[in-house]
XYZ file of N, CA and C in Angstrom:
537
model
N -16.063 -16.616 -4.915
C -15.675 -17.776 -5.695
C -16.762 -18.084 -6.717
N -16.387 -18.465 -7.928
C -17.382 -18.774 -8.935
C -18.257 -19.948 -8.503
N -19.422 -20.039 -9.117
C -20.341 -21.115 -8.782
C -19.819 -22.475 -9.227
N -18.961 -22.492 -10.232
C -18.475 -23.760 -10.756
C -17.308 -24.288 -9.921
N -17.164 -25.570 -9.962
C -16.022 -26.209 -9.317
C -15.304 -26.990 -10.401
N -14.011 -26.792 -10.500
C -13.251 -27.504 -11.521
C -13.127 -28.968 -11.160
N -13.220 -29.830 -12.162
C -13.130 -31.261 -11.877
C -11.736 -31.625 -11.401
N -11.686 -32.412 -10.369
C -10.423 -32.956 -9.885
C -10.261 -34.320 -10.531
N -9.049 -34.741 -10.790
C -8.861 -36.072 -11.353
C -9.434 -37.129 -10.407
N -10.012 -38.158 -10.985
C -10.554 -39.232 -10.155
C -9.442 -39.876 -9.339
N -9.765 -40.210 -8.114
C -8.777 -40.865 -7.262
C -8.484 -42.243 -7.815
N -7.264 -42.628 -7.702
C -6.840 -43.937 -8.173
C -6.239 -44.701 -7.009
N -6.269 -46.015 -7.073
C -5.626 -46.782 -6.014
C -4.146 -46.424 -5.921
N -3.561 -46.606 -4.756
C -2.135 -46.311 -4.567
C -1.324 -47.016 -5.653
N -0.422 -46.263 -6.262
C 0.439 -46.826 -7.294
C -0.166 -46.801 -8.688
N -1.401 -46.308 -8.818
C -2.052 -46.254 -10.131
C -2.161 -44.801 -10.586
N -2.133 -44.601 -11.892
C -2.328 -43.270 -12.448
C -3.810 -42.937 -12.409
N -4.161 -41.643 -12.326
C -5.571 -41.254 -12.312
C -6.275 -41.688 -13.593
N -7.596 -41.885 -13.469
C -8.423 -42.201 -14.624
C -8.249 -41.096 -15.668
N -8.192 -41.424 -16.914
C -8.061 -40.499 -18.041
C -6.689 -39.830 -18.105
N -5.723 -40.276 -17.317
C -4.413 -39.635 -17.302
C -3.784 -39.629 -18.692
N -3.830 -40.731 -19.395
C -3.190 -40.829 -20.714
C -3.811 -39.855 -21.704
N -5.128 -39.750 -21.714
C -5.756 -38.806 -22.638
C -5.485 -37.366 -22.203
N -5.493 -37.095 -20.902
C -5.147 -35.754 -20.418
C -3.697 -35.428 -20.780
N -2.832 -36.391 -20.699
C -1.406 -36.202 -21.048
C -1.273 -35.736 -22.488
N -2.105 -36.271 -23.358
C -2.102 -35.879 -24.780
C -2.826 -34.559 -25.012
N -3.532 -34.049 -23.978
C -4.245 -32.793 -24.104
C -5.735 -32.943 -24.331
N -6.237 -34.165 -24.374
C -7.656 -34.397 -24.565
C -8.396 -34.183 -23.248
N -9.301 -33.209 -23.229
C -10.086 -32.882 -22.035
C -9.213 -32.576 -20.818
N -8.077 -31.932 -21.043
C -7.180 -31.568 -19.940
C -7.897 -30.588 -19.007
N -7.983 -30.892 -17.702
C -8.650 -29.986 -16.766
C -7.988 -28.609 -16.688
N -6.680 -28.531 -16.881
C -6.011 -27.216 -16.848
C -6.361 -26.411 -18.098
N -6.383 -27.060 -19.250
C -6.711 -26.359 -20.496
C -8.149 -25.842 -20.478
N -9.012 -26.444 -19.656
C -10.411 -26.025 -19.579
C -10.581 -24.692 -18.846
N -9.528 -24.205 -18.203
C -9.618 -22.923 -17.492
C -9.793 -21.763 -18.465
N -10.485 -20.738 -18.014
C -10.601 -19.487 -18.758
C -9.444 -18.607 -18.291
N -8.341 -18.628 -19.003
C -7.143 -17.914 -18.569
C -7.283 -16.401 -18.689
N -8.387 -15.917 -19.262
C -8.655 -14.482 -19.285
C -9.359 -14.038 -17.998
N -9.882 -14.997 -17.226
C -10.629 -14.688 -16.000
C -9.668 -14.362 -14.847
N -10.157 -13.558 -13.920
C -9.380 -13.214 -12.726
C -9.512 -14.273 -11.638
N -10.467 -15.186 -11.792
C -10.714 -16.238 -10.809
C -11.052 -17.494 -11.595
N -10.226 -18.534 -11.486
C -10.475 -19.766 -12.234
C -11.078 -20.852 -11.348
N -11.590 -20.467 -10.185
C -12.166 -21.459 -9.284
C -11.104 -22.053 -8.373
N -10.062 -22.595 -8.950
C -8.954 -23.137 -8.164
C -8.179 -22.025 -7.457
N -8.076 -20.850 -8.117
C -7.293 -19.771 -7.528
C -7.574 -18.426 -8.171
N -7.013 -17.394 -7.533
C -7.165 -16.013 -7.992
C -5.948 -15.596 -8.803
N -6.184 -15.006 -9.958
C -5.098 -14.511 -10.786
C -4.344 -13.412 -10.043
N -3.019 -13.536 -9.990
C -2.206 -12.471 -9.411
C -1.274 -11.860 -10.453
N -1.071 -12.560 -11.578
C -0.220 -11.997 -12.631
C -0.346 -12.800 -13.915
N -0.427 -12.077 -15.031
C -0.297 -12.709 -16.341
C 1.156 -12.536 -16.738
N 1.862 -13.646 -16.896
C 3.274 -13.586 -17.237
C 3.499 -13.639 -18.731
N 4.740 -13.925 -19.091
C 5.088 -14.002 -20.513
C 4.373 -15.162 -21.201
N 4.343 -16.327 -20.553
C 3.763 -17.528 -21.161
C 2.869 -18.292 -20.193
N 2.654 -17.733 -19.015
C 1.890 -18.446 -17.992
C 1.233 -17.454 -17.041
N 0.221 -17.948 -16.346
C -0.492 -17.131 -15.372
C -0.196 -17.624 -13.962
N -0.097 -16.675 -13.033
C 0.140 -16.988 -11.617
C -1.169 -16.842 -10.853
N -1.459 -17.836 -10.024
C -2.677 -17.850 -9.225
C -2.344 -18.113 -7.766
N -3.004 -17.379 -6.883
C -2.962 -17.685 -5.465
C -4.021 -18.759 -5.260
N -3.586 -19.927 -4.793
C -4.406 -21.138 -4.779
C -5.328 -21.178 -3.569
N -6.521 -21.730 -3.748
C -7.496 -21.858 -2.673
C -7.291 -23.110 -1.832
N -6.771 -24.148 -2.411
C -6.682 -25.435 -1.713
C -5.659 -25.442 -0.603
N -5.884 -26.325 0.337
C -4.908 -26.602 1.377
C -4.905 -25.610 2.518
N -3.850 -25.710 3.322
C -3.715 -24.918 4.541
C -2.474 -24.039 4.546
N -1.770 -23.971 3.439
C -0.529 -23.206 3.383
C -0.811 -21.823 2.811
N -0.765 -20.815 3.662
C -0.994 -19.446 3.206
C 0.133 -19.060 2.244
N -0.245 -18.500 1.105
C 0.737 -18.095 0.110
C 1.002 -19.135 -0.958
N 0.364 -20.305 -0.858
C 0.518 -21.352 -1.874
C 0.038 -20.792 -3.208
N 0.905 -20.791 -4.212
C 0.586 -20.234 -5.522
C 0.956 -21.235 -6.609
N 0.290 -21.108 -7.741
C 0.529 -22.014 -8.866
C 0.691 -21.189 -10.135
N 1.724 -21.513 -10.906
C 1.985 -20.883 -12.193
C 1.607 -21.901 -13.272
N 0.631 -21.569 -14.125
C 0.131 -22.487 -15.154
C 0.555 -22.002 -16.533
N 1.188 -22.878 -17.302
C 1.560 -22.560 -18.681
C 0.273 -22.391 -19.490
N 0.152 -21.272 -20.219
C -1.095 -20.944 -20.911
C -0.986 -20.928 -22.433
N 0.195 -21.118 -22.984
C 0.373 -21.007 -24.430
C -0.349 -22.067 -25.234
N -0.400 -23.270 -24.700
C -1.045 -24.416 -25.345
C -0.938 -25.568 -24.355
N -1.478 -26.725 -24.701
C -1.316 -27.866 -23.796
C 0.127 -28.363 -23.870
N 0.766 -28.401 -22.741
C 2.127 -28.913 -22.602
C 2.149 -29.726 -21.313
N 2.549 -30.965 -21.392
C 2.601 -31.800 -20.195
C 3.987 -31.785 -19.564
N 5.010 -31.659 -20.359
C 6.380 -31.717 -19.856
C 7.154 -30.473 -20.287
N 8.077 -29.995 -19.459
C 8.868 -28.836 -19.856
C 9.717 -29.111 -21.089
N 10.001 -30.365 -21.372
C 10.776 -30.719 -22.562
C 9.999 -30.468 -23.850
N 8.696 -30.238 -23.746
C 7.871 -29.929 -24.916
C 7.940 -28.448 -25.285
N 8.596 -27.654 -24.465
C 8.746 -26.220 -24.716
C 10.033 -25.973 -25.490
N 10.026 -24.991 -26.386
C 11.296 -24.627 -27.014
C 12.095 -23.802 -26.000
N 13.326 -23.476 -26.336
C 14.196 -22.783 -25.370
C 13.617 -21.458 -24.907
N 13.057 -20.698 -25.830
C 12.473 -19.406 -25.465
C 11.273 -19.556 -24.542
N 10.405 -20.523 -24.847
C 9.234 -20.768 -23.998
C 9.654 -21.249 -22.616
N 10.630 -22.154 -22.579
C 11.094 -22.685 -21.288
C 11.710 -21.572 -20.438
N 12.514 -20.729 -21.058
C 13.130 -19.616 -20.323
C 12.061 -18.647 -19.823
N 11.063 -18.356 -20.663
C 9.987 -17.452 -20.255
C 9.161 -18.065 -19.127
N 8.903 -19.372 -19.194
C 8.149 -20.059 -18.142
C 8.899 -19.948 -16.816
N 10.193 -20.225 -16.859
C 10.993 -20.135 -15.632
C 11.050 -18.691 -15.119
N 11.169 -17.706 -16.016
C 11.150 -16.302 -15.571
C 9.833 -15.978 -14.866
N 8.726 -16.479 -15.405
C 7.433 -16.265 -14.757
C 7.412 -16.883 -13.362
N 7.929 -18.097 -13.230
C 7.964 -18.783 -11.930
C 8.844 -18.018 -10.950
N 10.015 -17.584 -11.398
C 10.932 -16.852 -10.520
C 10.300 -15.528 -10.061
N 9.595 -14.839 -10.952
C 8.922 -13.595 -10.562
C 7.884 -13.873 -9.481
N 7.116 -14.940 -9.648
C 6.129 -15.311 -8.640
C 6.822 -15.675 -7.327
N 7.884 -16.470 -7.402
C 8.615 -16.847 -6.195
C 9.146 -15.643 -5.443
N 9.676 -14.685 -6.174
C 10.195 -13.467 -5.521
C 9.085 -12.702 -4.809
N 7.924 -12.607 -5.448
C 6.807 -11.891 -4.822
C 6.301 -12.634 -3.587
N 6.180 -13.954 -3.683
C 5.743 -14.742 -2.533
C 6.741 -14.596 -1.390
N 8.036 -14.657 -1.695
C 9.059 -14.468 -0.654
C 8.950 -13.087 -0.020
N 8.737 -12.056 -0.824
C 8.656 -10.689 -0.298
C 7.444 -10.516 0.609
N 6.310 -11.120 0.248
C 5.091 -10.939 1.028
C 5.063 -11.814 2.277
N 5.462 -13.065 2.142
C 5.281 -14.024 3.239
C 6.538 -14.292 4.075
N 7.700 -13.896 3.566
C 8.974 -14.110 4.258
C 9.124 -15.544 4.785
N 9.033 -16.529 3.876
C 9.110 -17.924 4.316
C 10.528 -18.326 4.724
N 10.606 -19.396 5.487
C 11.888 -20.002 5.837
C 12.506 -20.632 4.582
N 11.670 -21.223 3.732
C 12.108 -21.933 2.528
C 10.974 -21.923 1.526
N 11.302 -21.878 0.252
C 10.297 -22.043 -0.801
C 10.441 -23.443 -1.387
N 9.321 -24.101 -1.640
C 9.306 -25.358 -2.379
C 8.731 -25.068 -3.761
N 9.383 -25.573 -4.795
C 8.923 -25.453 -6.179
C 8.709 -26.862 -6.698
N 7.488 -27.177 -7.095
C 7.168 -28.522 -7.544
C 6.566 -28.468 -8.942
N 7.151 -29.201 -9.866
C 6.624 -29.347 -11.226
C 6.366 -30.841 -11.391
N 5.185 -31.276 -10.997
C 4.903 -32.701 -10.924
C 4.055 -33.199 -12.091
N 2.790 -32.811 -12.127
C 1.900 -33.274 -13.182
C 1.450 -34.705 -13.022
N 1.558 -35.264 -11.820
C 1.140 -36.642 -11.599
C -0.372 -36.805 -11.513
N -1.079 -35.742 -11.175
C -2.536 -35.774 -11.141
C -3.124 -35.105 -12.387
N -2.597 -33.948 -12.728
C -3.038 -33.227 -13.923
C -1.802 -32.972 -14.783
N -1.652 -33.723 -15.881
C -0.451 -33.617 -16.709
C -0.475 -32.409 -17.646
N -0.362 -31.235 -17.054
C -0.255 -29.976 -17.791
C 0.808 -29.181 -17.058
N 1.743 -28.584 -17.770
C 2.863 -27.885 -17.141
C 2.373 -26.789 -16.201
N 2.664 -26.964 -14.923
C 2.334 -25.976 -13.900
C 3.269 -26.168 -12.710
N 3.705 -25.056 -12.153
C 4.591 -25.077 -10.989
C 3.794 -24.781 -9.731
N 4.006 -25.563 -8.686
C 3.489 -25.265 -7.357
C 4.591 -24.478 -6.642
N 4.282 -23.292 -6.164
C 5.237 -22.447 -5.442
C 4.729 -22.338 -4.005
N 5.449 -22.982 -3.083
C 4.923 -23.168 -1.733
C 5.866 -22.563 -0.695
N 5.412 -21.506 0.002
C 6.243 -20.947 1.070
C 6.195 -21.857 2.296
N 7.361 -22.160 2.843
C 7.458 -23.014 4.035
C 7.865 -22.161 5.217
N 7.370 -22.504 6.383
C 7.605 -21.715 7.578
C 8.320 -22.524 8.651
N 8.679 -21.825 9.716
C 9.363 -22.457 10.833
C 8.457 -23.487 11.501
N 9.063 -24.445 12.215
C 8.302 -25.435 12.968
C 7.344 -24.705 13.900
N 6.136 -25.202 14.002
C 5.135 -24.567 14.827
C 4.293 -23.554 14.066
N 4.802 -23.050 12.937
C 4.053 -22.098 12.115
C 3.685 -22.694 10.758
N 4.258 -23.824 10.418
C 4.032 -24.455 9.124
C 2.979 -25.554 9.295
N 1.870 -25.500 8.529
C 0.833 -26.518 8.677
C 1.346 -27.937 8.472
N 2.388 -28.097 7.679
C 2.933 -29.428 7.425
C 3.911 -29.851 8.515
N 4.443 -28.904 9.269
C 5.342 -29.228 10.368
C 6.771 -29.487 9.949
N 6.973 -30.084 8.826
C 8.306 -30.413 8.322
C 8.222 -30.472 6.813
N 8.950 -31.399 6.203
C 8.852 -31.524 4.752
C 7.389 -31.675 4.331
N 7.048 -31.039 3.256
C 5.662 -30.835 2.852
C 4.973 -32.090 2.312
N 3.904 -32.562 2.991
C 3.059 -33.602 2.386
C 2.031 -32.920 1.486
N 1.689 -33.532 0.390
C 0.793 -32.911 -0.573
C -0.573 -32.580 0.023
N -1.022 -33.360 1.016
C -2.325 -33.104 1.628
C -2.419 -31.686 2.187
N -1.299 -31.112 2.590
C -1.306 -29.752 3.133
C -1.708 -28.733 2.076
N -1.539 -29.070 0.821
C -1.904 -28.164 -0.266
C -3.302 -28.444 -0.798
N -3.798 -29.644 -0.604
C -4.996 -30.064 -1.304
C -6.252 -30.127 -0.452
N -6.142 -30.282 0.864
C -7.321 -30.441 1.712
C -7.717 -29.120 2.347
N -9.009 -28.871 2.463
C -9.488 -27.647 3.084
C -9.468 -26.482 2.107
N -9.779 -25.295 2.626
C -9.808 -24.087 1.814
C -9.180 -22.936 2.579
N -8.595 -22.006 1.848
C -8.041 -20.782 2.424
C -9.192 -19.894 2.888
N -8.932 -19.042 3.865
C -9.891 -18.029 4.272
C -10.057 -17.059 3.105
N -11.285 -16.897 2.600
C -11.519 -16.130 1.370
C -11.126 -14.659 1.519
N -11.437 -14.026 2.648
C -11.089 -12.615 2.837
C -9.568 -12.433 2.820
N -8.858 -13.308 3.517
C -7.393 -13.243 3.523
C -6.845 -13.519 2.125
N -7.443 -14.490 1.429
C -7.013 -14.829 0.071
C -7.141 -13.627 -0.858
N -8.272 -12.933 -0.792
C -8.484 -11.760 -1.642
C -7.455 -10.675 -1.320
N -7.205 -10.440 -0.037
C -6.232 -9.426 0.383
C -4.827 -9.786 -0.092
N -4.450 -11.042 0.100
C -3.125 -11.493 -0.330
C -2.972 -11.385 -1.843
N -4.030 -11.713 -2.591
C -3.971 -11.627 -4.059
C -3.711 -10.185 -4.489
N -4.370 -9.213 -3.831
C -4.125 -7.806 -4.162
C -2.668 -7.442 -3.887
N -2.132 -7.871 -2.753
C -0.745 -7.552 -2.403
C 0.234 -8.185 -3.389
N 0.003 -9.451 -3.764
C 0.888 -10.106 -4.732
C 0.806 -9.443 -6.100
N -0.394 -9.048 -6.505
C -0.532 -8.349 -7.794
C 0.329 -7.091 -7.804
N 0.294 -6.344 -6.714
C 1.084 -5.117 -6.637
C 2.573 -5.428 -6.691
N 3.015 -6.418 -5.926
C 4.432 -6.781 -5.948
C 4.861 -7.241 -7.338
N 4.043 -8.051 -7.984
C 4.385 -8.559 -9.311
C 4.369 -7.450 -10.352
N 3.516 -6.465 -10.194
C 3.479 -5.334 -11.127
C 4.711 -4.452 -10.965
N 5.282 -4.429 -9.759
C 6.414 -3.562 -9.456
C 7.777 -4.194 -9.723
N 7.818 -5.476 -10.046
C 9.091 -6.186 -10.208
C 9.337 -6.503 -11.673
N 10.531 -6.206 -12.146
C 10.945 -6.606 -13.483
C 11.230 -8.106 -13.407
N 10.419 -8.924 -14.081
C 10.529 -10.377 -13.936
C 11.851 -10.922 -14.483
N 12.551 -10.186 -15.284
C 13.827 -10.678 -15.834
C 14.969 -10.497 -14.863
N 14.955 -9.428 -14.078
C 16.083 -9.164 -13.200
C 15.734 -9.230 -11.734
N 14.437 -9.196 -11.423
C 14.026 -9.150 -10.035
C 14.137 -7.760 -9.442
N 14.504 -6.778 -10.250
C 14.680 -5.413 -9.789
C 13.330 -4.721 -9.729
N 13.070 -4.065 -8.600
C 11.825 -3.309 -8.455
C 11.853 -2.104 -9.365
N 10.749 -1.854 -10.040
C 10.632 -0.690 -10.930
C 10.332 0.550 -10.141
């Protein structure tokens, strides 16, 4: 893991938006835009695929093995409505390709796809594999703390990132057909 740690948005009281949310929403000092999208490791996660308009990362945070995030890299975009039709379609194709690879590797009971931006207002999808009761750290419907607290085992994370990279390289992201 790199020596740097990416800034997390300041905690806000319940019901309040994070400090600097409005300026981050406009793209000023956006923590996501500060990432080096050419790097294989952005601190938050390991690159598993460069897509058409976004990068896929296997995330370090939380306790859910296989938790991945797809970050829009074309420019600062807070809402999917800020994308033109081609960009939006390409973003979704990137997310679907990542989802297919996560499903193939982890064989989850259910996938959760979250496009929130309530903490960091930059277009990014959380792709979360869910497991059967007793095997899922959240136990049932996913609380966000399961994604954000703690860290993944680094050796397992590195191994999983290699496997996802291979799956993503072998899949045509438009059709889901293996090459």
